[in-house]
Coordinates of C-alpha atoms in Angstrom, one line a residue:
X263 CA 36.0 -45.9 -7.7
X264 CA 32.6 -46.8 -6.4
X265 CA 29.7 -44.4 -7.1
X266 CA 28.7 -42.1 -4.2
X267 CA 25.1 -42.5 -3.1
X268 CA 22.7 -39.7 -2.2
X269 CA 21.0 -38.9 1.1
X270 CA 18.4 -36.3 2.1
X271 CA 21.0 -33.8 3.3
X272 CA 22.8 -34.0 0.0
X273 CA 19.6 -33.5 -2.0
X274 CA 18.7 -30.5 0.1
X275 CA 22.1 -29.0 -0.6
X276 CA 21.8 -29.5 -4.3
X277 CA 18.3 -28.1 -4.3
X278 CA 19.4 -25.0 -2.4
X279 CA 22.2 -24.4 -4.9
X280 CA 19.8 -24.8 -7.8
X281 CA 17.3 -22.3 -6.3
X282 CA 20.0 -19.7 -6.2
X283 CA 21.1 -20.6 -9.7
X284 CA 17.6 -20.4 -11.2
X285 CA 17.0 -17.0 -9.5
X286 CA 20.1 -15.6 -11.2
X287 CA 19.3 -16.8 -14.7
X288 CA 18.6 -14.0 -17.1
X289 CA 15.2 -15.3 -18.1
X290 CA 12.3 -13.3 -19.7
X291 CA 10.4 -13.5 -16.4
X292 CA 13.4 -12.0 -14.4
X293 CA 14.0 -9.4 -17.1
X294 CA 10.5 -8.1 -16.9
X295 CA 10.6 -7.9 -13.1
X296 CA 14.0 -6.1 -13.3
X297 CA 12.7 -3.7 -15.9
X298 CA 9.5 -2.8 -14.1
X299 CA 11.4 -2.4 -10.8
X300 CA 13.6 0.2 -12.4
X301 CA 10.6 2.2 -13.3
X302 CA 8.9 2.2 -9.8
X303 CA 10.5 5.3 -8.2
X304 CA 9.7 7.5 -11.2
X305 CA 6.2 6.2 -11.4
X306 CA 5.5 6.9 -7.8
X307 CA 7.1 10.4 -8.1
X308 CA 5.0 11.3 -11.1
X309 CA 1.8 10.0 -9.5
X310 CA 2.6 11.9 -6.3
X311 CA 3.1 15.2 -8.1
X312 CA -0.4 14.8 -9.6
X313 CA -1.9 14.0 -6.2
X314 CA -0.1 17.0 -4.6
X315 CA -1.5 19.3 -7.3
X316 CA -5.0 18.1 -6.6
X317 CA -4.7 18.4 -2.9
X318 CA -3.0 21.8 -2.9
X319 CA -5.7 23.2 -5.2
X320 CA -8.3 22.1 -2.7
X321 CA -6.4 22.9 0.5
X322 CA -4.2 25.9 -0.3
X323 CA -1.0 26.6 1.6
X324 CA -2.8 29.6 3.1
X325 CA -5.6 27.3 4.3
X326 CA -3.1 24.9 5.8
X327 CA -1.3 27.7 7.6
X328 CA -4.6 29.0 9.1
X329 CA -5.6 25.5 10.2
X330 CA -2.3 24.9 12.0
X331 CA -2.7 28.3 13.7
X332 CA -6.1 27.5 15.0
X333 CA -5.1 24.0 16.1
X334 CA -2.0 25.3 17.9
X335 CA -4.0 28.1 19.6
X336 CA -7.0 26.1 20.8
X337 CA -6.6 22.7 22.6
X338 CA -10.0 21.5 21.5
X339 CA -9.3 22.1 17.8
X340 CA -8.1 19.1 15.8
X341 CA -8.7 20.0 12.2
X342 CA -5.5 19.2 10.3
X343 CA -3.1 16.2 10.1
X344 CA -0.7 14.6 7.6
X345 CA -1.9 11.7 5.5
X346 CA -0.7 9.6 2.6
X347 CA -4.0 8.3 1.2
X348 CA -6.8 10.1 -0.5
X349 CA -10.2 9.8 -2.1
X350 CA -10.3 11.6 -5.4
X351 CA -13.4 12.0 -7.7
X352 CA -14.6 13.6 -10.9
X353 CA -18.0 14.1 -12.5
X354 CA -18.3 11.7 -15.5
X355 CA -20.9 9.9 -17.6
X356 CA -21.9 6.4 -16.8
X357 CA -24.4 4.1 -18.4
X358 CA -27.7 3.6 -16.6
X359 CA -31.3 2.5 -17.4
X360 CA -34.5 4.5 -17.6
X361 CA -37.9 3.4 -16.5
X362 CA -38.3 1.4 -19.7
X363 CA -35.0 -0.3 -19.1
X364 CA -33.4 1.5 -22.0
X365 CA -29.7 2.5 -21.8
X366 CA -29.1 6.2 -21.0
X367 CA -26.0 8.2 -20.0
X368 CA -26.1 10.2 -16.8
X369 CA -23.7 12.3 -14.8
X370 CA -22.3 10.7 -11.7
X371 CA -19.5 11.2 -9.2
X372 CA -16.8 8.6 -10.0
X373 CA -14.5 8.1 -7.0
X374 CA -11.6 6.0 -6.0
X375 CA -9.1 5.5 -3.2
X376 CA -5.4 6.2 -3.8
X377 CA -2.9 5.1 -1.1
X378 CA 0.7 6.2 -1.4
X379 CA 2.1 4.3 1.5
X380 CA 4.5 1.4 0.9
X381 CA 1.7 -1.0 1.8
X382 CA -0.9 0.9 -0.3
X383 CA -3.3 -0.9 -2.6
X384 CA -2.7 -1.7 -6.2
X385 CA -4.6 -3.1 -9.2
X386 CA -4.0 -6.1 -11.5
X387 CA -6.0 -8.1 -14.0
X388 CA -4.7 -11.5 -13.0
X389 CA -7.0 -14.1 -11.4
X390 CA -4.5 -15.1 -8.8
X391 CA -5.2 -14.4 -5.1
X392 CA -1.7 -12.9 -4.8
X393 CA -3.0 -9.4 -4.1
X394 CA -2.0 -8.7 -0.5
X395 CA -1.0 -5.0 -0.1
X396 CA 2.4 -5.9 1.4
X397 CA 3.3 -7.7 -1.8
X398 CA 4.4 -4.4 -3.4
X399 CA 7.0 -3.7 -0.6
X400 CA 8.2 -7.3 -0.8
X401 CA 8.8 -7.0 -4.5
X402 CA 10.3 -3.6 -4.4
X403 CA 12.7 -4.3 -1.5
X404 CA 13.3 -8.0 -2.4
X405 CA 17.1 -7.7 -2.4
X406 CA 17.1 -6.0 1.0
X407 CA 14.8 -8.6 2.5
X408 CA 16.8 -11.5 1.1
X409 CA 19.9 -10.2 2.9
X410 CA 18.2 -10.4 6.3
X411 CA 18.0 -13.4 8.5
X412 CA 14.5 -14.9 8.9
X413 CA 13.1 -12.7 6.1
X414 CA 11.6 -14.0 2.8
X415 CA 10.3 -11.6 0.2
X416 CA 8.9 -14.5 -1.8
X417 CA 6.9 -16.0 1.0
X418 CA 3.5 -14.9 -0.3
X419 CA 4.2 -16.7 -3.6
X420 CA 5.6 -19.8 -2.0
X421 CA 2.5 -20.0 0.3
X422 CA -0.1 -19.0 -2.3
X423 CA -3.4 -21.0 -1.9
X424 CA -2.5 -22.2 1.6
X425 CA -4.3 -21.2 4.8
X426 CA -2.6 -19.0 7.4
X427 CA 0.1 -21.1 9.1
X428 CA 3.0 -20.5 11.5
X429 CA 5.6 -20.6 8.7
X430 CA 3.7 -17.9 6.7
X431 CA 3.1 -15.8 9.8
X432 CA 6.8 -16.0 10.8
X433 CA 8.1 -14.6 7.6
X434 CA 5.4 -12.0 6.9
X435 CA 5.8 -10.7 10.4
X436 CA 9.6 -10.5 10.0
X437 CA 9.3 -8.9 6.5
X438 CA 6.8 -6.3 7.8
X439 CA 8.9 -5.6 10.8
X440 CA 12.0 -5.0 8.7
X441 CA 10.0 -2.7 6.3
X442 CA 8.1 -1.2 9.1
X443 CA 7.9 2.0 11.1
X444 CA 11.1 1.9 13.1
X445 CA 13.7 4.7 12.7
X446 CA 15.6 2.9 9.9
X447 CA 12.6 1.1 8.3
X448 CA 12.0 1.6 4.6
X449 CA 8.3 1.9 5.3
X450 CA 8.8 4.8 7.7
X451 CA 11.1 6.7 5.2
X452 CA 8.7 5.9 2.3
X453 CA 5.5 7.0 4.2
X454 CA 7.0 10.2 5.5
X455 CA 8.1 11.2 2.0
X456 CA 4.6 10.8 0.6
X457 CA 2.6 12.9 3.1
X458 CA 0.5 16.0 2.8
X459 CA -1.3 18.3 5.3
X460 CA -5.0 17.7 5.0
X461 CA -7.9 19.6 6.7
X462 CA -11.0 17.8 7.8
X463 CA -12.0 14.6 9.4
X464 CA -9.6 11.8 10.3
X465 CA -10.7 9.3 7.6
X466 CA -9.9 10.0 4.0
X467 CA -13.2 8.7 2.8
X468 CA -14.9 11.6 4.6
X469 CA -13.0 14.2 2.6
X470 CA -13.2 13.1 -1.1
X471 CA -11.4 15.7 -3.2
X472 CA -12.4 16.8 -6.7
X473 CA -10.0 16.4 -9.7
X474 CA -10.3 16.3 -13.4
X475 CA -10.8 13.1 -15.5
X476 CA -7.3 13.2 -16.9
X477 CA -5.7 13.4 -13.4
X478 CA -8.0 10.6 -12.2
X479 CA -7.1 8.3 -15.1
X480 CA -3.3 8.9 -14.7
X481 CA -3.6 7.9 -11.0
X482 CA -5.5 4.8 -12.1
X483 CA -2.7 3.9 -14.5
X484 CA -0.2 4.3 -11.6
X485 CA -2.1 1.8 -9.5
X486 CA -2.3 -0.6 -12.4
X487 CA 1.5 -0.2 -13.0
X488 CA 2.1 -1.1 -9.4
X489 CA 0.0 -4.2 -9.9
X490 CA 1.9 -5.2 -13.0
X491 CA 5.1 -5.0 -11.1
X492 CA 3.8 -7.2 -8.3
X493 CA 2.6 -9.7 -10.9
X494 CA 6.0 -9.7 -12.6
X495 CA 7.6 -10.7 -9.3
X496 CA 4.9 -13.3 -8.9
X497 CA 5.4 -14.9 -12.3
X498 CA 9.2 -14.9 -12.1
X499 CA 9.3 -16.6 -8.7
X500 CA 6.4 -18.9 -9.7
X501 CA 8.5 -20.0 -12.7
X502 CA 11.4 -20.8 -10.4
X503 CA 9.2 -22.7 -8.0
X504 CA 7.7 -24.8 -10.8
X505 CA 11.2 -25.7 -11.9
X506 CA 12.3 -26.5 -8.4
X507 CA 9.4 -28.8 -8.0
X508 CA 10.6 -30.9 -10.9
X509 CA 14.2 -30.8 -9.7
X510 CA 13.2 -32.1 -6.3
X511 CA 11.3 -34.9 -7.9
X512 CA 14.3 -35.8 -9.9
X513 CA 16.7 -35.6 -6.9
X514 CA 14.4 -37.7 -4.9
X515 CA 14.5 -40.4 -7.5
X516 CA 18.2 -40.3 -8.2
X517 CA 20.4 -42.9 -6.5
X518 CA 23.9 -41.6 -7.1
X519 CA 25.7 -38.3 -6.8
X520 CA 26.9 -38.3 -10.4
X521 CA 23.3 -38.3 -11.7
X522 CA 22.5 -35.2 -9.6
X523 CA 25.7 -33.5 -10.8
X524 CA 24.8 -34.3 -14.4
X525 CA 21.4 -32.7 -14.0
X526 CA 23.0 -29.6 -12.5
X527 CA 25.5 -29.4 -15.4
X528 CA 22.7 -29.8 -18.0
X529 CA 20.8 -26.9 -16.3
X530 CA 23.9 -24.7 -16.3
X531 CA 25.1 -25.1 -12.7
X532 CA 28.6 -26.3 -12.4
X533 CA 29.3 -28.0 -9.0
X534 CA 31.6 -30.9 -8.0
X535 CA 31.3 -33.7 -5.5
X536 CA 33.9 -31.9 -3.4
X537 CA 31.2 -29.3 -2.5
X538 CA 28.9 -31.9 -1.2
X539 CA 28.9 -33.7 2.1
X540 CA 29.4 -37.4 1.2
X541 CA 26.9 -39.6 3.0
X542 CA 25.0 -42.8 2.1
X543 CA 21.4 -43.1 1.0
X544 CA 19.2 -45.1 -1.4
X545 CA 16.7 -44.2 -4.0
X546 CA 15.1 -45.0 -7.3
X547 CA 16.1 -43.3 -10.7
X548 CA 12.9 -42.0 -12.3
X549 CA 14.2 -39.4 -14.8
X550 CA 17.1 -39.4 -17.2
X551 CA 19.0 -36.2 -16.3
X552 CA 19.1 -34.8 -19.8
X553 CA 15.4 -35.3 -20.3
X554 CA 14.5 -33.8 -17.0
X555 CA 16.8 -30.8 -17.8
X556 CA 15.0 -30.2 -21.1
X557 CA 11.6 -30.4 -19.3
X558 CA 12.7 -27.8 -16.7
X559 CA 14.2 -25.5 -19.4
X560 CA 10.8 -25.5 -21.1
X561 CA 9.1 -23.9 -18.0
X562 CA 10.8 -20.5 -18.6
X563 CA 10.8 -18.0 -21.4
X564 CA 7.2 -18.9 -22.3
X565 CA 6.3 -15.7 -24.0
X566 CA 6.1 -16.1 -27.8
X567 CA 6.5 -13.2 -30.2
X568 CA 3.8 -12.4 -32.7
X569 CA 6.2 -13.4 -35.5
X570 CA 6.8 -16.8 -34.0
X571 CA 3.1 -17.3 -33.5
X572 CA 2.5 -16.6 -37.2
X573 CA 5.3 -18.9 -38.2
X574 CA 3.9 -21.7 -36.0
X575 CA 0.4 -21.2 -37.4
X576 CA 1.7 -21.3 -41.0
X577 CA 3.7 -24.4 -40.3
X578 CA 0.6 -26.0 -38.8
X579 CA -1.6 -25.1 -41.7
X580 CA 1.1 -26.4 -44.1
X581 CA 1.2 -29.8 -42.3
X582 CA -2.6 -30.0 -42.3
X583 CA -2.7 -29.3 -46.0
X584 CA 0.0 -32.0 -46.7
X585 CA -2.1 -34.5 -44.6
X586 CA -5.2 -33.7 -46.7
X587 CA -3.3 -34.4 -49.9
X588 CA -2.1 -37.7 -48.6

């Protein structure tokens, strides 16, 4: 039987199957994403309880009741509204300089913005530009977005470093619409859950509310935890994309169907030529399938334990010592 050649349609089909397969693999990157995702609801609830305590101490239920009474009684009174974002502050010591440029500690109001909406801001220590506020909703509702036509929860990662373009706009608009403010949107349900009655001006910056340092730091940790979850999503999908890049290079160079199937088998995906549309194409073999598979496998599970690092260092020192003796 003659060997079946590849064409572009066939390569695309193989690549699509491999993308699904790689996303389902129980790698370290995926496990970290799954573990952090499982913590998000509790983290948000705990942070919200702290915020509610701070706000209700400042704007008591009695104050809220009186404000609504006045607003309902007089047409020209607009003094209270629901909100999900707050500026909290506490008085703390910060390092400064005196007139002789010597370091001194002085009391200062330390303030930060905390936004409990689904698209609220978050913190992370990674240098990547992947910090768009909507990234948290994309990561948290990834499965729901994947199930929708013309939605892509990984679009910000796939388009990282690229300028705004129609492809990026299409999917971010569709994602935001699905998670948005319609009656069934996750964003509407989320934002309505995390709302409090606030008295004062419209903008949260104009009504910074006092809290203690412990409360402030716990809310800071909540924002950091959100950022860690977003970055776990980023690193997991980035690992998949890096592997897919190598796979596509290999598929582009393979000439025959059996080479592509061998690569898939080596990477743990079992498919047969019966699943592939048989068409003719030409190409050039540039990678041995087993070698390419090993290279791709090396792109995941990159985290090394402390014990393994110590063993590797001891082995290195031993080899260096043996070379010195020689």
